[in-house]
Amino acid sequence: MTTVAMIGLGSVVRHIHMPAFQALKDKVQVIAGCDRDSAARDHAAKKWGFQVFADAREMLAKTKPEVVAVCTPPWMHREHLALALEHGCHVFCEKPLADNLTDANEMVLAAEKAGRTVAINNQFPYMNIHLGAKKAIGSPEFGDLLYLHAWHTMRPTKETEAGWRGELARRLCFEFGVHVFELVRFFFEDDPVRLLAHMPNPRGKADCDVINVITLEFADGRGASILLDRLSRGPERYLDMRLDGESAIVHTSIGGEVRLQGGLHTKDRRPFVSFDFVKGGKAVLQRGSKSKVIAKDGLNPFGDAMVHHFSNFLRAIAEGGKPPGDIRDNLKTFALVMAAYDSAASGQWIDMKKYLDSPVGANSKA
């Protein structure tokens, strides 16, 4: 049984971390949590019954956990990672890794010097739909992956903009786009060599970026494009991705739906009727007018994906290896976010070599 303490007890703990830890109750025991906010501490103590503290150092000294989950805002991650490593703990840190590349690079060096296992919770690759899509790549039905397009449309509300996220001057690509970049690297099993980003501001006075249009190129000629849109007043699409293969496509979609459809495939004059009931997401393999669902997710795909990701993390601790999404690998995902903002500011293509080979030299701030 691995003991875990959490630094930060906000929304991500309530909706993702604790559901995941409860699903892993045969492997994980949450023994403590800390937060500066008394309401957050009171809620955690009443709901989950573990010890709560206002000070992280006091919590670590008194409870001595094996693993620390860092669930604080990104600009606090370096401080809390260092504190956990000082107490000999392994660390499972929320994304984004940091709020600038200098801090991120220093965090990697600190983790490796301490000899502790550190992973970042970019858990989207471990959703069933994305694991199913990855399994299709290279199969006779799909062939090699040639191109990927991802799109996100969401209407900001008081709820989505509450807390530190709503205060970010750089928001959309930093806080959400990091997930998409992780998925691009996951599916292609490679790092882009060039990136071009455009972040228009149609309103002129927006407090943060609301549109991101990003193009990624790989050394072998393959590519990806990303459209992140928080201006749309149409139906919300949390994250859809189309993976184009040699023989078919896979369309993944996060978000539940109940849909009855009927119509005519005009090209081959073939009628169709379909009924979809999806709780949290689906992946569909399509070839022409033919399609089949290859994977689905439940009501909380984020928590379920963390269960998978955290299980890999525990396995790496036990076996002495590196988990998927370890801190050094995640640095490459974070570098793409920072490069996107630099590209948008300069209007130029970014050569990713300087970001991936020497990230400490690129000093962008989120």
Tab-separated table of C-alpha atoms in Angstrom:
chain	number	residue	atom	x	y	z
A	1	MET	CA	0.000	0.000	0.000
A	2	THR	CA	1.518	3.339	-1.115
A	3	THR	CA	0.851	6.346	1.115
A	4	VAL	CA	0.012	9.633	-0.584
A	5	ALA	CA	-0.262	13.219	0.622
A	6	MET	CA	-1.596	16.063	-1.493
A	7	ILE	CA	-0.417	19.658	-1.667
A	8	GLY	CA	-3.460	21.620	-2.788
A	9	LEU	CA	-7.081	20.565	-2.254
A	10	GLY	CA	-8.898	22.445	-5.007
A	11	SER	CA	-11.073	21.459	-7.953
A	12	VAL	CA	-8.608	19.051	-9.560
A	13	VAL	CA	-8.445	17.056	-6.316
A	14	ARG	CA	-12.231	16.885	-5.949
A	15	HIS	CA	-12.967	15.911	-9.544
A	16	ILE	CA	-9.907	13.933	-10.676
A	17	HIS	CA	-7.359	12.972	-8.008
A	18	MET	CA	-9.641	11.689	-5.277
A	19	PRO	CA	-11.901	9.696	-7.655
A	20	ALA	CA	-8.732	8.127	-9.062
A	21	PHE	CA	-7.236	7.377	-5.644
A	22	GLN	CA	-10.541	5.881	-4.460
A	23	ALA	CA	-10.532	3.620	-7.522
A	24	LEU	CA	-7.013	2.537	-6.496
A	25	LYS	CA	-7.885	1.968	-2.825
A	26	ASP	CA	-6.270	-1.486	-2.875
A	27	LYS	CA	-2.945	0.146	-3.849
A	28	VAL	CA	-3.113	3.706	-2.502
A	29	GLN	CA	-3.896	5.266	0.867
A	30	VAL	CA	-4.347	9.035	1.001
A	31	ILE	CA	-3.137	9.995	4.481
A	32	ALA	CA	-3.076	13.812	4.347
A	33	GLY	CA	-3.690	16.965	2.385
A	34	CYS	CA	-2.852	20.621	2.813
A	35	ASP	CA	-4.207	23.894	1.515
A	36	ARG	CA	-3.958	27.510	2.608
A	37	ASP	CA	-7.713	27.876	2.194
A	38	SER	CA	-9.619	26.812	5.305
A	39	ALA	CA	-12.793	26.009	3.344
A	40	ALA	CA	-10.849	23.578	1.148
A	41	ARG	CA	-9.363	21.921	4.238
A	42	ASP	CA	-12.750	21.620	5.932
A	43	HIS	CA	-14.324	20.124	2.823
A	44	ALA	CA	-11.555	17.536	2.471
A	45	ALA	CA	-11.645	16.547	6.149
A	46	LYS	CA	-15.414	16.050	6.099
A	47	LYS	CA	-15.614	14.278	2.741
A	48	TRP	CA	-12.571	12.017	2.866
A	49	GLY	CA	-11.486	11.896	6.500
A	50	PHE	CA	-7.723	12.271	6.101
A	51	GLN	CA	-5.561	14.679	8.105
A	52	VAL	CA	-5.485	18.252	6.824
A	53	PHE	CA	-2.838	20.934	7.267
A	54	ALA	CA	-2.380	24.580	6.345
A	55	ASP	CA	1.381	24.157	5.822
A	56	ALA	CA	2.955	21.666	3.404
A	57	ARG	CA	6.251	21.358	5.284
A	58	GLU	CA	4.469	20.515	8.522
A	59	MET	CA	2.327	17.935	6.731
A	60	LEU	CA	5.317	16.172	5.163
A	61	ALA	CA	7.302	16.180	8.400
A	62	LYS	CA	4.440	14.707	10.436
A	63	THR	CA	2.928	12.206	7.998
A	64	LYS	CA	6.002	11.058	5.990
A	65	PRO	CA	4.182	9.969	2.785
A	66	GLU	CA	5.872	7.917	0.077
A	67	VAL	CA	4.285	9.963	-2.713
A	68	VAL	CA	3.291	13.626	-2.898
A	69	ALA	CA	0.638	14.756	-5.369
A	70	VAL	CA	1.290	18.397	-6.248
A	71	CYS	CA	-2.087	19.953	-7.089
A	72	THR	CA	-1.289	23.658	-6.813
A	73	PRO	CA	-1.138	26.359	-9.538
A	74	PRO	CA	1.783	25.950	-11.994
A	75	TRP	CA	3.910	28.795	-10.611
A	76	MET	CA	4.033	26.950	-7.258
A	77	HIS	CA	5.113	23.595	-8.712
A	78	ARG	CA	8.847	24.205	-8.500
A	79	GLU	CA	8.628	25.123	-4.812
A	80	HIS	CA	6.408	22.166	-3.915
A	81	LEU	CA	8.413	19.683	-5.984
A	82	ALA	CA	11.585	20.786	-4.176
A	83	LEU	CA	9.859	20.423	-0.797
A	84	ALA	CA	8.634	16.911	-1.608
A	85	LEU	CA	12.062	15.839	-2.884
A	86	GLU	CA	13.667	17.298	0.265
A	87	HIS	CA	11.493	14.887	2.274
A	88	GLY	CA	12.501	11.920	0.095
A	89	CYS	CA	9.147	11.575	-1.675
A	90	HIS	CA	8.275	10.528	-5.195
A	91	VAL	CA	6.121	13.163	-6.923
A	92	PHE	CA	3.037	13.104	-9.124
A	93	CYS	CA	2.629	16.704	-10.309
A	94	GLU	CA	-0.300	18.374	-12.010
A	95	LYS	CA	0.140	19.945	-15.422
A	96	PRO	CA	1.387	22.272	-16.748
A	97	LEU	CA	4.838	21.406	-15.440
A	98	ALA	CA	5.720	25.011	-14.486
A	99	ASP	CA	5.019	28.526	-15.728
A	100	ASN	CA	8.323	29.006	-17.596
A	101	LEU	CA	10.983	26.837	-19.185
A	102	THR	CA	13.758	27.863	-16.812
A	103	ASP	CA	11.827	26.607	-13.788
A	104	ALA	CA	10.737	23.514	-15.688
A	105	ASN	CA	14.307	22.629	-16.585
A	106	GLU	CA	15.465	23.177	-12.997
A	107	MET	CA	12.684	20.875	-11.790
A	108	VAL	CA	13.920	18.120	-14.103
A	109	LEU	CA	17.475	18.479	-12.809
A	110	ALA	CA	16.279	18.491	-9.190
A	111	ALA	CA	14.240	15.310	-9.692
A	112	GLU	CA	17.140	13.495	-11.316
A	113	LYS	CA	19.615	14.650	-8.664
A	114	ALA	CA	17.285	13.419	-5.909
A	115	GLY	CA	16.860	10.035	-7.620
A	116	ARG	CA	13.088	10.117	-7.147
A	117	THR	CA	10.400	9.183	-9.651
A	118	VAL	CA	8.493	12.236	-10.894
A	119	ALA	CA	5.614	12.164	-13.379
A	120	ILE	CA	3.298	14.875	-14.683
A	121	ASN	CA	-0.459	14.333	-14.851
A	122	ASN	CA	-0.947	14.854	-18.589
A	123	GLN	CA	-3.354	11.912	-18.450
A	124	PHE	CA	-5.279	12.338	-21.733
A	125	PRO	CA	-3.286	9.619	-23.608
A	126	TYR	CA	-4.628	7.079	-21.104
A	127	MET	CA	-8.293	7.624	-21.879
A	128	ASN	CA	-9.776	4.507	-23.469
A	129	ILE	CA	-10.565	6.385	-26.672
A	130	HIS	CA	-6.974	7.522	-27.145
A	131	LEU	CA	-5.538	4.121	-26.224
A	132	GLY	CA	-7.936	2.604	-28.783
A	133	ALA	CA	-6.855	5.085	-31.439
A	134	LYS	CA	-3.180	4.399	-30.700
A	135	LYS	CA	-3.790	0.655	-31.039
A	136	ALA	CA	-5.280	1.208	-34.505
A	137	ILE	CA	-2.155	2.985	-35.778
A	138	GLY	CA	-0.063	0.544	-37.788
A	139	SER	CA	-2.884	-1.983	-38.128
A	140	PRO	CA	-3.952	-3.273	-41.584
A	141	GLU	CA	-7.252	-1.403	-41.217
A	142	PHE	CA	-5.650	1.990	-40.578
A	143	GLY	CA	-2.032	1.908	-41.763
A	144	ASP	CA	0.513	4.509	-40.750
A	145	LEU	CA	-0.557	7.817	-39.199
A	146	LEU	CA	-0.068	10.622	-41.726
A	147	TYR	CA	-1.856	13.658	-40.320
A	148	LEU	CA	-3.790	14.731	-37.226
A	149	HIS	CA	-6.265	17.557	-36.688
A	150	ALA	CA	-7.588	18.526	-33.246
A	151	TRP	CA	-10.295	21.033	-32.409
A	152	HIS	CA	-11.797	22.425	-29.209
A	153	THR	CA	-14.727	24.802	-28.813
A	154	MET	CA	-15.979	25.936	-25.436
A	155	ARG	CA	-17.936	28.841	-24.004
A	156	PRO	CA	-16.233	30.368	-20.941
A	157	THR	CA	-18.478	30.793	-17.906
A	158	LYS	CA	-18.027	32.075	-14.365
A	159	GLU	CA	-17.427	28.468	-13.322
A	160	THR	CA	-14.740	27.760	-15.939
A	161	GLU	CA	-12.959	31.036	-15.197
A	162	ALA	CA	-13.059	30.718	-11.408
A	163	GLY	CA	-9.820	30.625	-9.431
A	164	TRP	CA	-6.288	30.993	-10.745
A	165	ARG	CA	-7.098	29.788	-14.274
A	166	GLY	CA	-9.306	32.786	-14.935
A	167	GLU	CA	-6.469	35.122	-13.913
A	168	LEU	CA	-3.989	33.846	-16.510
A	169	ALA	CA	-2.932	36.288	-19.223
A	170	ARG	CA	-1.849	33.254	-21.254
A	171	ARG	CA	-4.593	30.750	-20.788
A	172	LEU	CA	-5.883	28.615	-23.614
A	173	CYS	CA	-2.763	26.961	-24.974
A	174	PHE	CA	-1.012	26.957	-21.581
A	175	GLU	CA	-3.788	25.394	-19.534
A	176	PHE	CA	-5.613	23.331	-22.191
A	177	GLY	CA	-3.335	23.122	-25.228
A	178	VAL	CA	-0.720	21.270	-23.191
A	179	HIS	CA	-3.062	18.244	-23.279
A	180	VAL	CA	-3.328	18.411	-27.062
A	181	PHE	CA	0.432	18.660	-27.535
A	182	GLU	CA	0.862	15.605	-25.296
A	183	LEU	CA	-1.589	13.674	-27.471
A	184	VAL	CA	0.185	14.728	-30.670
A	185	ARG	CA	3.488	13.411	-29.305
A	186	PHE	CA	1.741	10.259	-28.058
A	187	PHE	CA	0.209	9.394	-31.414
A	188	PHE	CA	3.180	10.284	-33.625
A	189	GLU	CA	5.787	8.884	-31.196
A	190	ASP	CA	7.995	11.775	-32.272
A	191	ASP	CA	8.631	15.455	-31.601
A	192	PRO	CA	7.731	18.169	-34.136
A	193	VAL	CA	10.651	19.996	-35.724
A	194	ARG	CA	8.759	23.200	-36.589
A	195	LEU	CA	5.774	25.046	-35.170
A	196	LEU	CA	3.720	28.034	-36.307
A	197	ALA	CA	1.049	29.587	-34.089
A	198	HIS	CA	-1.457	32.378	-34.631
A	199	MET	CA	-3.476	33.751	-31.719
A	200	PRO	CA	-5.869	36.398	-33.056
A	201	ASN	CA	-7.798	38.618	-30.690
A	202	PRO	CA	-11.070	39.541	-32.447
A	203	ARG	CA	-12.393	41.454	-29.439
A	204	GLY	CA	-9.269	43.547	-29.081
A	205	LYS	CA	-9.471	43.724	-25.289
A	206	ALA	CA	-9.464	40.077	-24.252
A	207	ASP	CA	-7.679	39.400	-20.953
A	208	CYS	CA	-6.250	36.156	-22.336
A	209	ASP	CA	-5.860	34.240	-25.581
A	210	VAL	CA	-9.205	32.934	-26.840
A	211	ILE	CA	-8.233	31.576	-30.284
A	212	ASN	CA	-5.193	29.389	-31.041
A	213	VAL	CA	-4.409	28.173	-34.566
A	214	ILE	CA	-1.305	25.983	-34.526
A	215	THR	CA	0.526	24.003	-37.198
A	216	LEU	CA	3.128	21.341	-36.399
A	217	GLU	CA	5.553	19.704	-38.828
A	218	PHE	CA	7.628	16.552	-38.366
A	219	ALA	CA	10.976	15.749	-39.951
A	220	ASP	CA	9.477	13.012	-42.135
A	221	GLY	CA	6.869	15.319	-43.700
A	222	ARG	CA	3.902	14.343	-41.545
A	223	GLY	CA	1.956	17.084	-39.806
A	224	ALA	CA	-0.705	18.141	-37.331
A	225	SER	CA	-2.988	21.135	-36.890
A	226	ILE	CA	-4.779	22.393	-33.801
A	227	LEU	CA	-7.694	24.805	-33.458
A	228	LEU	CA	-8.609	25.929	-29.949
A	229	ASP	CA	-11.641	28.220	-29.845
A	230	ARG	CA	-13.298	29.858	-26.849
A	231	LEU	CA	-15.291	32.378	-28.837
A	232	SER	CA	-17.824	29.989	-30.355
A	233	ARG	CA	-21.438	30.313	-29.264
A	234	GLY	CA	-22.399	27.069	-30.983
A	235	PRO	CA	-22.379	23.537	-29.564
A	236	GLU	CA	-19.437	22.791	-27.310
A	237	ARG	CA	-16.868	20.201	-28.393
A	238	TYR	CA	-14.444	19.607	-25.547
A	239	LEU	CA	-11.854	17.869	-27.718
A	240	ASP	CA	-12.251	16.124	-31.056
A	241	MET	CA	-9.368	14.655	-33.032
A	242	ARG	CA	-9.202	13.206	-36.525
A	243	LEU	CA	-6.284	10.878	-37.208
A	244	ASP	CA	-5.749	10.330	-40.947
A	245	GLY	CA	-4.141	7.005	-41.806
A	246	GLU	CA	-3.191	5.349	-45.069
A	247	SER	CA	-6.391	3.277	-45.225
A	248	ALA	CA	-8.869	4.882	-42.802
A	249	ILE	CA	-9.363	7.594	-40.196
A	250	VAL	CA	-10.034	7.480	-36.483
A	251	HIS	CA	-12.237	10.191	-34.980
A	252	THR	CA	-12.010	10.602	-31.207
A	253	SER	CA	-14.363	12.783	-29.196
A	254	ILE	CA	-14.443	13.640	-25.486
A	255	GLY	CA	-17.958	14.286	-24.235
A	256	GLY	CA	-21.144	12.272	-23.835
A	257	GLU	CA	-24.008	12.131	-26.298
A	258	VAL	CA	-27.262	10.366	-27.086
A	259	ARG	CA	-27.994	10.566	-30.805
A	260	LEU	CA	-30.353	8.865	-33.255
A	261	GLN	CA	-29.495	9.490	-36.898
A	262	GLY	CA	-30.915	8.414	-40.215
A	263	GLY	CA	-30.217	9.403	-43.786
A	264	LEU	CA	-28.675	8.515	-47.127
A	265	HIS	CA	-25.026	8.142	-48.072
A	266	THR	CA	-25.399	10.094	-51.314
A	267	LYS	CA	-22.281	8.805	-53.062
A	268	ASP	CA	-23.300	5.127	-52.987
A	269	ARG	CA	-27.055	5.698	-52.499
A	270	ARG	CA	-27.045	3.639	-49.310
A	271	PRO	CA	-29.491	4.472	-46.496
A	272	PHE	CA	-28.307	4.376	-42.884
A	273	VAL	CA	-29.691	4.452	-39.362
A	274	SER	CA	-27.491	4.774	-36.279
A	275	PHE	CA	-27.967	5.159	-32.534
A	276	ASP	CA	-25.188	6.371	-30.237
A	277	PHE	CA	-25.167	6.370	-26.464
A	278	VAL	CA	-21.838	7.580	-25.122
A	279	LYS	CA	-21.137	8.567	-21.512
A	280	GLY	CA	-17.740	10.234	-21.697
A	281	GLY	CA	-16.214	9.815	-25.143
A	282	LYS	CA	-15.756	7.523	-28.109
A	283	ALA	CA	-13.285	6.597	-30.834
A	284	VAL	CA	-14.667	5.643	-34.233
A	285	LEU	CA	-12.737	4.045	-37.098
A	286	GLN	CA	-14.118	5.221	-40.441
A	287	ARG	CA	-13.432	4.142	-43.991
A	288	GLY	CA	-15.615	5.923	-46.491
A	289	SER	CA	-19.225	5.621	-45.322
A	290	LYS	CA	-18.463	2.621	-43.124
A	291	SER	CA	-17.669	3.117	-39.446
A	292	LYS	CA	-17.325	1.234	-36.177
A	293	VAL	CA	-16.793	2.287	-32.585
A	294	ILE	CA	-13.454	0.970	-31.335
A	295	ALA	CA	-13.404	2.447	-27.801
A	296	LYS	CA	-15.551	4.348	-25.290
A	297	ASP	CA	-15.008	6.176	-22.000
A	298	GLY	CA	-17.242	6.486	-18.952
A	299	LEU	CA	-18.679	9.522	-17.210
A	300	ASN	CA	-15.346	10.697	-15.769
A	301	PRO	CA	-12.720	10.011	-18.456
A	302	PHE	CA	-10.257	12.351	-16.730
A	303	GLY	CA	-10.293	10.463	-13.425
A	304	ASP	CA	-10.319	7.077	-15.166
A	305	ALA	CA	-7.321	8.088	-17.278
A	306	MET	CA	-5.472	9.181	-14.146
A	307	VAL	CA	-6.077	5.718	-12.660
A	308	HIS	CA	-4.229	4.223	-15.631
A	309	HIS	CA	-1.478	6.866	-15.532
A	310	PHE	CA	-0.961	6.671	-11.770
A	311	SER	CA	-0.838	2.853	-11.940
A	312	ASN	CA	2.046	3.157	-14.425
A	313	PHE	CA	3.694	5.607	-12.021
A	314	LEU	CA	3.408	3.158	-9.102
A	315	ARG	CA	4.757	0.356	-11.249
A	316	ALA	CA	7.804	2.440	-12.183
A	317	ILE	CA	8.492	3.199	-8.515
A	318	ALA	CA	8.294	-0.501	-7.641
A	319	GLU	CA	10.420	-1.659	-10.564
A	320	GLY	CA	12.876	1.239	-10.694
A	321	GLY	CA	12.042	2.341	-14.256
A	322	LYS	CA	10.709	5.514	-15.831
A	323	PRO	CA	6.931	5.886	-16.118
A	324	PRO	CA	5.275	7.224	-19.275
A	325	GLY	CA	4.981	10.988	-18.905
A	326	ASP	CA	7.989	11.265	-16.598
A	327	ILE	CA	9.214	14.792	-15.927
A	328	ARG	CA	12.005	14.875	-18.513
A	329	ASP	CA	9.724	13.624	-21.268
A	330	ASN	CA	6.989	16.050	-20.248
A	331	LEU	CA	9.434	18.915	-20.562
A	332	LYS	CA	9.206	18.399	-24.347
A	333	THR	CA	5.430	18.812	-24.242
A	334	PHE	CA	5.734	21.950	-22.140
A	335	ALA	CA	8.337	23.360	-24.546
A	336	LEU	CA	5.769	23.184	-27.356
A	337	VAL	CA	3.392	25.380	-25.349
A	338	MET	CA	6.049	28.013	-24.773
A	339	ALA	CA	7.150	27.866	-28.418
A	340	ALA	CA	3.554	28.432	-29.534
A	341	TYR	CA	3.347	31.693	-27.583
A	342	ASP	CA	6.720	32.804	-28.953
A	343	SER	CA	5.620	32.005	-32.511
A	344	ALA	CA	2.363	33.930	-32.095
A	345	ALA	CA	4.269	36.938	-30.739
A	346	SER	CA	6.845	36.946	-33.542
A	347	GLY	CA	4.659	35.780	-36.427
A	348	GLN	CA	7.435	33.346	-37.385
A	349	TRP	CA	7.929	29.608	-37.617
A	350	ILE	CA	9.754	28.261	-34.575
A	351	ASP	CA	12.588	25.763	-34.931
A	352	MET	CA	11.952	23.383	-32.030
A	353	LYS	CA	15.574	22.266	-31.777
A	354	LYS	CA	16.590	25.094	-29.436
A	355	TYR	CA	13.586	24.414	-27.189
A	356	LEU	CA	14.014	20.655	-27.054
A	357	ASP	CA	17.823	20.515	-26.893
A	358	SER	CA	18.389	23.465	-24.538
A	359	PRO	CA	15.080	24.456	-22.933
A	360	VAL	CA	16.724	26.552	-20.244
A	361	GLY	CA	17.783	28.984	-22.968
A	362	ALA	CA	14.170	29.794	-23.939
A	363	ASN	CA	12.797	31.847	-21.112
A	364	SER	CA	9.128	32.380	-21.980
A	365	LYS	CA	6.710	33.294	-19.168
A	366	ALA	CA	3.148	32.066	-18.912
